[in-house]
Short mmCIF file of C-alpha atoms in Angstrom, two decimals:
data_model
loop_
_atom_site.label_atom_id
_atom_site.label_comp_id
_atom_site.label_asym_id
_atom_site.label_seq_id
_atom_site.Cartn_x
_atom_site.Cartn_y
_atom_site.Cartn_z
CA MET A 1 -56.78 -3.90 -176.13
CA MET A 2 -54.51 -5.85 -173.92
CA ARG A 3 -55.19 -3.24 -171.69
CA GLN A 4 -59.07 -3.39 -171.62
CA LYS A 5 -58.71 -7.13 -170.73
CA LEU A 6 -56.40 -7.08 -168.28
CA LEU A 7 -59.16 -3.97 -166.82
CA ALA A 8 -61.80 -6.66 -167.32
CA ALA A 9 -59.47 -9.50 -165.37
CA ALA A 10 -59.17 -6.85 -162.92
CA VAL A 11 -62.91 -6.63 -162.30
CA ALA A 12 -63.92 -10.08 -162.32
CA ILE A 13 -61.17 -11.21 -159.36
CA THR A 14 -62.55 -7.94 -157.40
CA CYS A 15 -65.73 -8.97 -157.73
CA ALA A 16 -65.09 -12.74 -157.42
CA GLY A 17 -63.53 -11.63 -153.83
CA TRP A 18 -65.99 -8.99 -153.14
CA PRO A 19 -69.43 -10.29 -153.66
CA LEU A 20 -71.87 -7.51 -154.68
CA THR A 21 -74.55 -9.10 -152.78
CA ALA A 22 -72.80 -8.31 -149.95
CA LEU A 23 -72.24 -4.49 -150.78
CA GLY A 24 -76.24 -3.17 -150.67
CA ASP A 25 -77.03 -5.17 -147.42
CA ASP A 26 -76.92 -3.47 -144.06
CA ALA A 27 -73.79 -4.94 -143.08
CA ASP A 28 -70.30 -6.15 -145.06
CA GLY A 29 -70.07 -9.70 -144.62
CA HIS A 30 -67.07 -9.76 -146.72
CA MET A 31 -65.05 -7.84 -144.03
CA LEU A 32 -67.20 -9.14 -141.39
CA ALA A 33 -65.69 -12.59 -142.42
CA GLN A 34 -62.23 -11.73 -142.36
CA ALA A 35 -62.06 -12.41 -138.49
CA CYS A 36 -63.06 -15.56 -138.63
CA ALA A 37 -60.21 -16.27 -140.89
CA GLY A 38 -58.28 -16.59 -138.31
CA CYS A 39 -58.96 -19.52 -137.06
CA HIS A 40 -61.32 -21.39 -139.96
CA GLY A 41 -58.43 -21.12 -142.58
CA ALA A 42 -57.37 -18.39 -144.67
CA ASP A 43 -59.96 -19.45 -147.12
CA TRP A 44 -62.82 -20.28 -144.64
CA GLY A 45 -62.12 -24.22 -145.57
CA GLY A 46 -61.41 -25.36 -141.72
CA GLN A 47 -58.36 -25.56 -140.10
CA GLY A 48 -57.78 -28.84 -138.19
CA PRO A 49 -60.53 -29.32 -135.63
CA ILE A 50 -62.19 -26.17 -137.09
CA SER A 51 -65.48 -26.23 -139.09
CA ASP A 52 -65.16 -25.26 -143.10
CA LEU A 53 -68.06 -22.48 -143.74
CA ARG A 54 -67.63 -22.35 -147.47
CA GLY A 55 -71.11 -23.32 -148.63
CA TYR A 56 -72.23 -23.18 -144.85
CA ASP A 57 -75.87 -23.45 -145.28
CA HIS A 58 -78.00 -20.29 -144.84
CA GLU A 59 -80.53 -21.53 -142.36
CA ALA A 60 -78.33 -23.84 -140.76
CA PHE A 61 -75.77 -21.19 -140.20
CA LEU A 62 -78.04 -18.96 -138.46
CA ARG A 63 -79.54 -21.72 -136.42
CA ALA A 64 -76.05 -22.53 -135.00
CA TRP A 65 -75.51 -19.06 -134.36
CA ALA A 66 -78.83 -18.75 -132.38
CA GLU A 67 -77.45 -21.89 -130.30
CA PHE A 68 -74.13 -20.91 -129.89
CA GLN A 69 -75.25 -16.98 -128.79
CA ALA A 70 -78.33 -19.24 -126.30
CA ASP A 71 -75.76 -21.60 -124.90
CA GLU A 72 -77.63 -24.37 -126.46
CA ARG A 73 -74.39 -25.83 -128.35
CA PRO A 74 -71.58 -27.26 -127.44
CA ALA A 75 -69.05 -24.61 -127.34
CA THR A 76 -65.53 -23.59 -125.97
CA ILE A 77 -64.97 -20.26 -127.53
CA MET A 78 -68.00 -19.30 -130.15
CA ASN A 79 -70.52 -18.98 -127.55
CA ARG A 80 -68.73 -16.04 -126.52
CA ILE A 81 -67.87 -14.73 -129.72
CA ALA A 82 -71.40 -15.13 -131.26
CA ARG A 83 -72.93 -13.08 -128.23
CA GLY A 84 -70.56 -10.33 -130.25
CA TYR A 85 -72.67 -9.88 -133.43
CA SER A 86 -75.96 -7.98 -134.35
CA GLU A 87 -78.20 -9.32 -136.14
CA ALA A 88 -77.65 -7.72 -139.22
CA GLU A 89 -74.13 -8.81 -139.15
CA ILE A 90 -74.95 -12.91 -138.94
CA ALA A 91 -77.05 -12.49 -141.43
CA ALA A 92 -74.66 -10.51 -143.38
CA LEU A 93 -71.97 -13.60 -142.54
CA ALA A 94 -74.74 -15.95 -143.29
CA ASP A 95 -75.20 -14.71 -146.98
CA TYR A 96 -71.36 -14.54 -147.38
CA PHE A 97 -70.89 -17.95 -146.24
CA SER A 98 -73.60 -19.84 -147.95
CA SER A 99 -72.02 -18.51 -151.09
CA LEU A 100 -68.95 -19.26 -151.54
CA GLU A 101 -67.93 -22.79 -153.00
CA MET B 1 -32.45 -2.61 -162.44
CA THR B 2 -31.71 -0.89 -159.40
CA ARG B 3 -33.79 -0.32 -156.63
CA PHE B 4 -33.91 3.50 -157.31
CA LEU B 5 -36.66 2.74 -159.43
CA THR B 6 -39.70 3.90 -158.45
CA ARG B 7 -43.09 1.82 -158.17
CA ARG B 8 -45.00 3.95 -160.30
CA GLN B 9 -41.62 3.63 -163.00
CA PHE B 10 -41.28 0.03 -162.74
CA GLY B 11 -44.94 0.01 -163.30
CA THR B 12 -44.83 1.90 -166.51
CA LEU B 13 -42.15 -0.46 -167.72
CA VAL B 14 -44.21 -3.35 -167.07
CA SER B 15 -47.87 -2.18 -167.58
CA ALA B 16 -47.98 -2.92 -171.63
CA SER B 17 -45.64 -5.75 -171.42
CA ALA B 18 -47.34 -9.55 -171.98
CA ALA B 19 -44.17 -10.21 -169.11
CA THR B 20 -46.43 -9.42 -166.65
CA LEU B 21 -49.06 -11.95 -167.77
CA ALA B 22 -46.86 -15.00 -167.43
CA MET B 23 -46.23 -13.89 -163.87
CA PRO B 24 -48.44 -15.98 -161.24
CA GLY B 25 -50.73 -13.94 -159.68
CA ILE B 26 -49.74 -10.40 -161.00
CA LEU B 27 -51.58 -8.17 -162.31
CA ARG B 28 -50.50 -4.64 -163.15
CA ALA B 29 -52.69 -3.78 -165.47
CA GLU B 30 -53.35 -0.48 -164.12
CA ASN B 31 -51.16 0.67 -161.26
CA THR B 32 -54.22 3.09 -159.73
CA GLY B 33 -52.15 3.21 -156.74
CA ARG B 34 -49.04 2.05 -154.91
CA LEU B 35 -49.49 0.87 -151.49
CA LEU B 36 -46.64 0.92 -149.25
CA ILE B 37 -46.29 -1.40 -146.00
CA ILE B 38 -43.81 -1.08 -143.50
CA GLY B 39 -43.16 -4.09 -141.37
CA GLY B 40 -43.76 -7.91 -142.54
CA GLY B 41 -45.09 -9.05 -139.08
CA PHE B 42 -49.39 -9.87 -137.69
CA GLY B 43 -49.88 -6.28 -139.32
CA GLY B 44 -48.15 -5.60 -142.33
CA ALA B 45 -47.87 -9.03 -143.85
CA SER B 46 -52.21 -9.66 -142.93
CA ALA B 47 -52.15 -6.17 -144.99
CA ALA B 48 -50.15 -7.28 -147.64
CA ARG B 49 -51.84 -10.85 -148.46
CA PHE B 50 -55.30 -8.65 -148.44
CA ALA B 51 -54.29 -5.84 -150.23
CA ARG B 52 -53.13 -7.99 -153.11
CA ILE B 53 -56.59 -10.59 -153.26
CA ASN B 54 -58.85 -7.79 -153.04
CA TYR B 55 -57.25 -4.74 -154.91
CA PRO B 56 -55.48 -6.35 -157.85
CA ASP B 57 -55.10 -3.26 -159.47
CA VAL B 58 -53.28 -1.58 -156.82
CA SER B 59 -49.22 -2.14 -156.82
CA VAL B 60 -47.81 -3.10 -153.23
CA THR B 61 -44.75 -3.10 -151.71
CA LEU B 62 -43.24 -4.51 -148.71
CA VAL B 63 -40.77 -3.38 -146.76
CA GLU B 64 -39.23 -5.93 -143.53
CA PRO B 65 -35.52 -6.50 -142.83
CA GLN B 66 -35.51 -9.87 -141.96
CA THR B 67 -35.72 -12.36 -144.59
CA SER B 68 -38.48 -15.12 -142.84
CA PHE B 69 -40.68 -14.05 -139.81
CA VAL B 70 -39.71 -15.68 -136.15
CA THR B 71 -43.41 -15.10 -134.78
CA CYS B 72 -43.63 -13.79 -131.19
CA PRO B 73 -46.44 -16.13 -130.43
CA TYR B 74 -46.25 -20.01 -130.20
CA GLY B 75 -42.47 -18.64 -128.96
CA ASN B 76 -42.82 -19.96 -125.61
CA LEU B 77 -44.24 -23.00 -127.05
CA ILE B 78 -40.27 -23.63 -127.89
CA LEU B 79 -39.47 -22.85 -123.48
CA GLY B 80 -41.80 -25.73 -123.33
CA GLY B 81 -39.94 -27.92 -125.38
CA LYS B 82 -43.28 -28.63 -127.89
CA ARG B 83 -42.41 -26.63 -130.86
CA ALA B 84 -38.76 -25.93 -132.80
CA LEU B 85 -38.02 -22.30 -133.93
CA SER B 86 -38.28 -23.52 -137.74
CA ASP B 87 -41.76 -24.25 -137.01
CA ILE B 88 -42.84 -20.84 -135.95
CA THR B 89 -40.18 -19.45 -139.06
CA HIS B 90 -42.17 -18.15 -141.96
CA SER B 91 -41.45 -17.51 -145.62
CA TYR B 92 -42.37 -14.15 -147.71
CA ASP B 93 -42.51 -16.49 -150.33
CA GLY B 94 -45.83 -16.59 -150.72
CA LEU B 95 -46.49 -13.16 -150.20
CA ARG B 96 -43.84 -12.91 -153.61
CA ALA B 97 -45.67 -15.70 -155.71
CA ARG B 98 -49.48 -13.27 -154.83
CA GLY B 99 -47.49 -10.45 -156.34
CA VAL B 100 -46.22 -8.09 -153.63
CA ASP B 101 -42.93 -7.17 -154.08
CA VAL B 102 -41.01 -8.16 -151.07
CA ILE B 103 -37.78 -5.84 -150.35
CA HIS B 104 -35.27 -7.00 -147.49
CA ASP B 105 -34.54 -3.58 -145.99
CA ARG B 106 -34.79 -1.34 -143.37
CA ALA B 107 -36.80 1.42 -143.25
CA GLN B 108 -35.06 4.58 -142.02
CA GLU B 109 -37.00 7.47 -142.70
CA ILE B 110 -40.54 9.07 -143.64
CA ASP B 111 -40.94 11.95 -145.38
CA ALA B 112 -44.83 12.28 -145.29
CA ASP B 113 -45.24 15.73 -146.73
CA GLY B 114 -43.26 13.73 -150.31
CA HIS B 115 -44.92 10.91 -149.70
CA ARG B 116 -41.83 8.98 -150.03
CA VAL B 117 -39.49 6.53 -147.33
CA THR B 118 -35.78 6.35 -147.26
CA LEU B 119 -34.17 2.73 -146.85
CA ALA B 120 -31.25 2.07 -145.13
CA SER B 121 -29.53 1.24 -148.28
CA GLY B 122 -30.17 4.56 -149.50
CA ASP B 123 -33.19 3.63 -151.96
CA VAL B 124 -36.03 5.85 -152.04
CA LEU B 125 -39.75 4.47 -152.34
CA ASP B 126 -42.72 7.10 -153.34
CA TYR B 127 -46.03 5.83 -152.40
CA ASP B 128 -49.58 7.13 -152.84
CA LYS B 129 -50.43 4.98 -149.10
CA LEU B 130 -48.15 4.23 -146.40
CA ILE B 131 -49.04 1.39 -143.96
CA LEU B 132 -47.20 1.37 -141.09
CA SER B 133 -46.82 -1.55 -139.24
CA PRO B 134 -43.64 -1.37 -137.06
CA GLY B 135 -44.00 -2.97 -134.58
CA ILE B 136 -42.21 -2.75 -130.67
CA GLY B 137 -39.12 -0.84 -129.75
CA LEU B 138 -37.47 -1.81 -126.17
CA ARG B 139 -37.34 0.94 -123.63
CA TRP B 140 -33.71 -0.10 -122.78
CA ASN B 141 -32.52 1.71 -119.46
CA ALA B 142 -36.19 2.21 -118.63
CA ILE B 143 -34.72 -0.35 -115.92
CA GLU B 144 -31.64 0.72 -114.95
CA GLY B 145 -28.79 -1.76 -116.16
CA TYR B 146 -30.95 -2.97 -118.50
CA ASP B 147 -29.49 -2.44 -122.10
CA GLU B 148 -28.67 -4.32 -125.20
CA ALA B 149 -25.81 -5.46 -124.42
CA ALA B 150 -28.07 -7.03 -121.00
CA SER B 151 -30.13 -8.86 -123.47
CA GLU B 152 -27.60 -10.92 -123.95
CA VAL B 153 -27.00 -12.14 -120.45
CA PHE B 154 -31.32 -11.80 -119.67
CA PRO B 155 -33.12 -11.95 -122.86
CA HIS B 156 -36.23 -10.18 -123.42
CA ALA B 157 -37.43 -12.84 -126.18
CA TRP B 158 -40.00 -9.98 -126.94
CA TRP B 159 -39.88 -9.93 -130.55
CA GLY B 160 -39.04 -12.78 -133.21
CA GLY B 161 -36.38 -11.20 -134.79
CA ASP B 162 -33.91 -13.85 -136.04
CA GLY B 163 -35.03 -16.15 -133.54
CA SER B 164 -31.43 -15.99 -131.24
CA GLN B 165 -33.10 -14.48 -128.61
CA ILE B 166 -35.80 -17.38 -127.81
CA SER B 167 -32.73 -19.40 -128.64
CA LEU B 168 -31.25 -18.30 -126.02
CA LEU B 169 -33.67 -18.27 -123.20
CA ARG B 170 -34.56 -21.63 -124.05
CA ALA B 171 -31.01 -22.60 -123.79
CA GLN B 172 -30.14 -21.23 -120.61
CA LEU B 173 -33.35 -23.04 -118.99
CA GLU B 174 -31.48 -26.11 -120.64
CA ALA B 175 -28.59 -25.13 -118.29
CA LEU B 176 -30.22 -24.22 -115.36
CA PRO B 177 -28.43 -26.30 -112.47
CA GLU B 178 -30.73 -28.09 -110.60
CA GLY B 179 -33.26 -26.31 -108.27
CA GLY B 180 -32.45 -23.20 -110.22
CA VAL B 181 -34.37 -20.06 -109.64
CA VAL B 182 -35.63 -18.71 -112.82
CA GLY B 183 -36.44 -14.77 -112.66
CA LEU B 184 -38.77 -12.80 -114.66
CA ALA B 185 -39.55 -9.10 -114.58
CA ILE B 186 -42.82 -8.06 -115.98
CA PRO B 187 -43.74 -4.39 -117.13
CA ASP B 188 -47.03 -2.63 -116.61
CA ASN B 189 -48.92 -1.43 -119.32
CA PRO B 190 -49.54 -1.28 -122.11
CA PHE B 191 -46.98 -3.43 -123.99
CA ARG B 192 -47.23 -6.08 -126.71
CA CYS B 193 -49.06 -9.27 -125.93
CA PRO B 194 -50.75 -8.73 -122.26
CA PRO B 195 -51.09 -12.29 -121.69
CA GLY B 196 -47.72 -13.59 -122.87
CA PRO B 197 -45.72 -13.35 -119.58
CA TYR B 198 -47.86 -15.64 -118.14
CA GLU B 199 -48.08 -18.52 -121.04
CA ARG B 200 -44.60 -18.38 -121.13
CA ILE B 201 -44.10 -18.94 -117.20
CA SER B 202 -46.47 -22.22 -117.83
CA MET B 203 -44.40 -23.21 -120.25
CA ILE B 204 -40.80 -22.52 -118.02
CA ALA B 205 -42.62 -24.74 -115.60
CA HIS B 206 -43.80 -27.24 -118.06
CA HIS B 207 -40.01 -27.96 -119.11
CA LEU B 208 -38.82 -27.28 -115.79
CA LYS B 209 -42.24 -30.14 -114.15
CA GLN B 210 -39.99 -33.01 -116.64
CA ALA B 211 -36.49 -31.90 -116.85
CA ASN B 212 -35.23 -29.93 -113.23
CA PRO B 213 -38.50 -30.39 -110.68
CA THR B 214 -37.50 -28.60 -108.14
CA ALA B 215 -36.42 -25.07 -109.77
CA LYS B 216 -38.32 -22.26 -108.98
CA ILE B 217 -39.70 -19.83 -110.94
CA LEU B 218 -40.53 -15.73 -109.67
CA ALA B 219 -42.25 -13.79 -111.29
CA PHE B 220 -41.88 -10.07 -110.57
CA ASP B 221 -44.66 -7.69 -112.04
CA ALA B 222 -45.10 -3.78 -112.38
CA LYS B 223 -48.91 -4.83 -111.92
CA GLU B 224 -51.64 -5.85 -109.54
CA GLY B 225 -53.12 -8.19 -112.07
CA PHE B 226 -53.01 -9.49 -115.75
CA ALA B 227 -54.77 -10.95 -118.53
CA LYS B 228 -56.42 -14.26 -117.95
CA GLN B 229 -55.42 -14.72 -114.36
CA GLY B 230 -57.50 -16.44 -113.19
CA LEU B 231 -57.85 -19.18 -115.32
CA PHE B 232 -53.49 -18.81 -115.24
CA GLU B 233 -53.24 -18.98 -111.31
CA ASN B 234 -55.33 -21.88 -111.60
CA ALA B 235 -53.42 -23.78 -113.85
CA TRP B 236 -50.00 -23.23 -112.08
CA ALA B 237 -52.12 -24.35 -109.00
CA GLU B 238 -53.13 -27.59 -110.87
CA LEU B 239 -50.07 -28.56 -112.54
CA TYR B 240 -47.27 -27.08 -110.83
CA GLY B 241 -47.58 -27.05 -107.04
CA ASP B 242 -45.42 -24.56 -105.77
CA MET B 243 -42.73 -23.92 -108.30
CA ILE B 244 -44.30 -20.62 -109.38
CA GLU B 245 -44.62 -17.60 -107.26
CA TRP B 246 -46.11 -14.57 -108.52
CA ILE B 247 -45.32 -11.06 -107.33
CA PRO B 248 -47.20 -8.15 -107.58
CA ALA B 249 -46.67 -4.67 -107.51
CA SER B 250 -47.83 -4.23 -104.24
CA GLY B 251 -45.74 -7.07 -103.23
CA ASP B 252 -42.56 -5.34 -104.38
CA GLY B 253 -42.59 -6.92 -107.79
CA ARG B 254 -41.76 -4.11 -109.30
CA ILE B 255 -38.17 -4.68 -111.01
CA MET B 256 -36.24 -1.26 -111.08
CA ARG B 257 -32.85 -2.11 -111.73
CA VAL B 258 -30.75 -5.21 -113.00
CA ASP B 259 -27.09 -6.06 -112.66
CA PRO B 260 -26.24 -8.85 -115.06
CA GLY B 261 -22.86 -8.91 -113.95
CA ASN B 262 -23.69 -10.64 -110.61
CA LYS B 263 -27.38 -11.85 -111.96
CA LEU B 264 -29.31 -9.96 -110.01
CA PHE B 265 -33.16 -8.26 -110.04
CA ILE B 266 -32.74 -5.21 -107.75
CA SER B 267 -36.46 -4.28 -106.61
CA GLU B 268 -38.23 -0.90 -106.31
CA PHE B 269 -37.82 -1.07 -102.42
CA GLY B 270 -34.43 -1.92 -103.02
CA GLU B 271 -34.77 -5.69 -102.23
CA GLU B 272 -32.05 -7.83 -104.38
CA HIS B 273 -32.73 -11.04 -105.62
CA SER B 274 -30.16 -13.41 -106.70
CA VAL B 275 -31.26 -15.22 -109.69
CA ASP B 276 -30.08 -18.21 -112.05
CA MET B 277 -31.20 -16.90 -115.08
CA GLY B 278 -33.47 -14.00 -116.18
CA ASN B 279 -36.19 -13.35 -118.69
CA VAL B 280 -36.50 -8.98 -118.31
CA ILE B 281 -40.08 -7.99 -120.31
CA PRO B 282 -39.02 -4.23 -120.23
CA PRO B 283 -41.27 -1.87 -120.92
CA GLN B 284 -41.87 -0.56 -124.50
CA TYR B 285 -43.00 2.25 -127.56
CA ALA B 286 -43.32 2.00 -130.76
CA ALA B 287 -40.93 1.30 -133.15
CA SER B 288 -38.50 4.30 -133.75
CA ILE B 289 -39.20 4.88 -137.58
CA ALA B 290 -42.54 5.83 -136.07
CA ARG B 291 -41.54 7.69 -133.39
CA ASP B 292 -38.79 9.60 -135.37
CA ALA B 293 -41.14 10.47 -137.73
CA GLY B 294 -43.29 12.40 -135.04
CA LEU B 295 -46.24 9.86 -135.07
CA ALA B 296 -46.11 9.21 -131.45
CA ASN B 297 -47.45 10.78 -128.48
CA ASP B 298 -45.99 11.63 -125.12
CA SER B 299 -46.43 8.40 -124.66
CA GLY B 300 -44.46 6.65 -127.07
CA TRP B 301 -47.16 5.30 -128.99
CA VAL B 302 -49.16 6.60 -132.20
CA PRO B 303 -52.63 8.13 -131.67
CA VAL B 304 -54.86 6.91 -135.07
CA ASP B 305 -57.95 7.41 -135.96
CA PRO B 306 -60.20 4.92 -135.28
CA ARG B 307 -62.19 3.86 -138.18
CA THR B 308 -59.50 4.36 -140.79
CA PHE B 309 -56.10 3.79 -138.30
CA GLU B 310 -54.90 7.12 -140.38
CA ALA B 311 -51.75 8.65 -138.15
CA GLU B 312 -53.37 11.70 -136.15
CA ALA B 313 -50.37 13.40 -137.03
CA ALA B 314 -49.87 12.46 -140.83
CA SER B 315 -52.43 12.23 -143.36
CA ASP B 316 -51.72 9.13 -145.77
CA ILE B 317 -50.26 7.13 -142.98
CA HIS B 318 -52.16 4.39 -141.48
CA VAL B 319 -50.65 2.86 -138.37
CA ILE B 320 -51.77 -0.75 -137.56
CA GLY B 321 -50.53 -3.55 -135.04
CA ASP B 322 -48.65 -3.06 -131.49
CA ALA B 323 -47.27 0.81 -132.38
CA ASN B 324 -50.87 2.51 -131.79
CA ILE B 325 -52.95 3.32 -129.06
CA GLY B 326 -55.89 1.13 -129.44
CA THR B 327 -57.28 0.95 -126.41
CA PRO B 328 -59.83 -0.98 -124.92
CA MET B 329 -57.70 -3.19 -127.92
CA PRO B 330 -54.91 -5.58 -126.74
CA LYS B 331 -51.56 -5.65 -128.34
CA SER B 332 -52.29 -8.53 -130.00
CA GLY B 333 -51.63 -10.11 -133.24
CA TYR B 334 -54.89 -10.83 -133.93
CA ILE B 335 -56.07 -7.25 -133.52
CA ALA B 336 -53.29 -6.17 -135.77
CA ASN B 337 -54.55 -8.65 -138.51
CA SER B 338 -58.22 -7.42 -137.98
CA THR B 339 -57.42 -3.87 -137.93
CA ALA B 340 -54.84 -4.71 -141.01
CA LYS B 341 -57.11 -5.58 -143.34
CA THR B 342 -59.81 -2.39 -142.36
CA ALA B 343 -57.05 -0.15 -142.41
CA VAL B 344 -56.17 -1.10 -146.09
CA THR B 345 -60.11 -0.93 -147.07
CA ALA B 346 -59.72 3.00 -145.57
CA ALA B 347 -56.17 3.73 -147.05
CA LEU B 348 -57.23 2.16 -150.66
CA ALA B 349 -61.09 3.52 -150.87
CA GLU B 350 -61.02 6.49 -152.58
CA MET B 351 -58.35 5.77 -155.18
CA SER B 352 -59.96 1.76 -155.63
CA GLY B 353 -63.41 3.34 -155.92
CA ARG B 354 -64.53 0.92 -152.97
CA PRO B 355 -65.86 1.75 -149.98
CA ALA B 356 -63.76 1.84 -146.89
CA TRP B 357 -65.36 -0.37 -144.22
CA ASP B 358 -67.23 2.65 -142.35
CA ASP B 359 -69.16 0.48 -138.98
CA PRO B 360 -66.10 -1.49 -138.54
CA VAL B 361 -66.21 -4.72 -136.30
CA TYR B 362 -62.20 -5.43 -134.82
CA PHE B 363 -61.89 -8.84 -133.30
CA ASN B 364 -59.87 -10.42 -130.84
CA THR B 365 -58.71 -14.04 -129.52
CA CYS B 366 -55.65 -15.06 -127.47
CA TYR B 367 -55.04 -18.65 -126.88
CA SER B 368 -52.72 -19.62 -124.39
CA HIS B 369 -51.19 -22.51 -123.03
CA ALA B 370 -50.74 -23.47 -119.62
CA GLY B 371 -49.22 -26.86 -119.99
CA GLU B 372 -49.66 -30.20 -121.87
CA ASP B 373 -53.39 -30.36 -123.43
CA TYR B 374 -54.41 -27.06 -121.38
CA GLY B 375 -55.73 -24.04 -123.63
CA ILE B 376 -56.80 -21.63 -121.94
CA SER B 377 -58.63 -18.27 -124.34
CA VAL B 378 -60.18 -14.95 -124.77
CA ALA B 379 -61.90 -13.35 -126.72
CA ALA B 380 -63.53 -10.08 -127.59
CA THR B 381 -65.33 -7.88 -130.50
CA PHE B 382 -64.65 -3.91 -130.74
CA ARG B 383 -66.94 -1.52 -132.40
CA LEU B 384 -66.30 2.53 -132.63
CA SER B 385 -67.46 4.56 -129.91
CA GLU B 386 -68.34 7.86 -128.94
CA ASP B 387 -64.74 8.60 -127.53
CA GLY B 388 -62.89 6.02 -129.78
CA ILE B 389 -63.05 2.04 -129.45
CA ALA B 390 -65.05 -0.13 -127.20
CA ALA B 391 -65.63 -3.82 -126.46
CA THR B 392 -69.23 -5.23 -127.74
CA PRO B 393 -71.07 -5.68 -123.65
CA ASP B 394 -72.31 -8.95 -122.92
CA SER B 395 -69.96 -10.87 -125.09
CA GLY B 396 -66.31 -12.02 -125.14
CA GLY B 397 -64.95 -13.20 -121.97
CA VAL B 398 -61.99 -15.94 -120.82
CA SER B 399 -62.98 -19.71 -120.71
CA LEU B 400 -64.79 -21.11 -117.92
CA GLN B 401 -63.51 -21.27 -114.99
CA GLY B 402 -63.50 -24.69 -113.15
CA ASP B 403 -61.26 -27.65 -111.71
CA LEU B 404 -59.37 -29.46 -114.61
CA SER B 405 -61.41 -32.46 -113.15
CA GLU B 406 -64.05 -31.20 -115.06
CA MET B 407 -62.99 -29.20 -117.69
CA ALA B 408 -60.19 -31.58 -119.05
CA ARG B 409 -62.16 -31.64 -122.50
CA THR B 410 -62.39 -27.77 -122.67
CA ARG B 411 -58.97 -27.23 -121.84
CA ARG B 412 -57.65 -30.31 -124.74
CA LEU B 413 -60.37 -28.64 -126.87
CA GLU B 414 -58.45 -25.49 -126.72
CA ALA B 415 -55.56 -26.22 -127.02
CA ARG B 416 -56.12 -27.66 -130.44
CA TYR B 417 -57.87 -24.82 -130.98
CA ALA B 418 -55.14 -22.69 -130.53
CA ASP B 419 -53.17 -24.81 -133.17
CA ALA B 420 -55.35 -24.11 -135.46
CA TRP B 421 -55.77 -20.02 -134.81
CA TYR B 422 -51.96 -20.24 -135.10
CA ASP B 423 -51.56 -22.43 -138.75
CA SER B 424 -55.26 -20.58 -139.97
CA ILE B 425 -53.24 -16.65 -138.88
CA THR B 426 -49.96 -17.49 -140.43
CA ASP B 427 -51.41 -18.82 -143.41
CA ASP B 428 -53.66 -15.44 -143.48
CA MET B 429 -50.34 -13.57 -142.98
CA PHE B 430 -48.07 -15.91 -145.57
CA SER B 431 -49.58 -17.90 -147.95
#
């Protein structure tokens, strides 16, 4: 009984950290997003002047990314970084961040 | 309860106990596997935190000799007077609170076939999967006369340790006679933190500009070029006038011998350079635990599968961080952090049922402080390629070049972003 409850808790925690929606897609948003934590906060909640990515509007995220790629948005480093990702990866990141609270 | 108790035994003892639930963040209901991590730095601590969050049913043990971690990144800012040692020292309590079993001991020997690690205390730990993130060893006497004793005169300050090396270098800088000469000996590739020596030159100059403006910095390099070179050289000219002289290998910059007693650096062509203080960054290889386990090749570094970071020489041992061969990725803290997470997914795929990340993107950004409000950076993503790992084309690269009059805002922003990077990545390791 106890064991079943613990197992259920383990599964719930697992799913919270790793949304199942991202697993079936072409790119793994949860894993791609790991890299962002190094500047945007360990839980992507922003750090100092660096923006909070949690709950980022899906369309706004895609638009911002495209503008970074095209040097149409003020940037020091995100323009260089943005050009290193494929469309599928960017979509997976947008899915992931828009799903975070 | 002694340390001889293996993880498996420990798990059996407590798994059915309600006491487990009382411990915050700990869930040892079903120990479906034992992940052992050796080394609590950028690779190992990142791996421990990531594993604890994402694989709650796997037991995670971290072995690290130091009871707190002094980062190499931002160590140079101590030299520049912009940080204190306490600012770059991190506790393992956050990982403990998450349920990582942190053992402060030195891993002495790996029995790869037996899946067992012996610690300096004599305790033995069994594992199902081992993440080995041991960092670098310094090649003592690769520069003649530069051994551990010499590093008390000419500090290397190239590992964090207990902070004594960087503190010694700072103390020497403060005691430098007026107009004195600071010598640096910088190694050939590959080595830990490619832009690190040049940030160090900058931060030493930043201190001297205020405290000892007639002092000189002679930077002897075993290479012909270095990371972010254009940006650094531009910054040096803008901020420090002619204080810094960088001497490449072709200008007889390769230091072959040091004489700490007489404070001499001796070059490849036999030139004797007298210095008032010296920072010798010696050639490096993987830390001894990895070499002793037979994981390294003739280069002294560990060849790994670029997808899983499993050592070519042993199964179930994933080697991350500076110790491995990840070319063309730099030996940086960010790469250690990034690859740690991929290595954990690969190591735990079978026992967790969650697939490994099979098309990984490895990520690096290295910020450097060249002066007050003067940050510069290099960024890159890396992917698997036919012959290993390759940088993603048409992306990444260094900060925009340009005169300070036009770039002041960018440099200032990058300095702020560098500080935020430091806070974020250390949270991603220790919180």
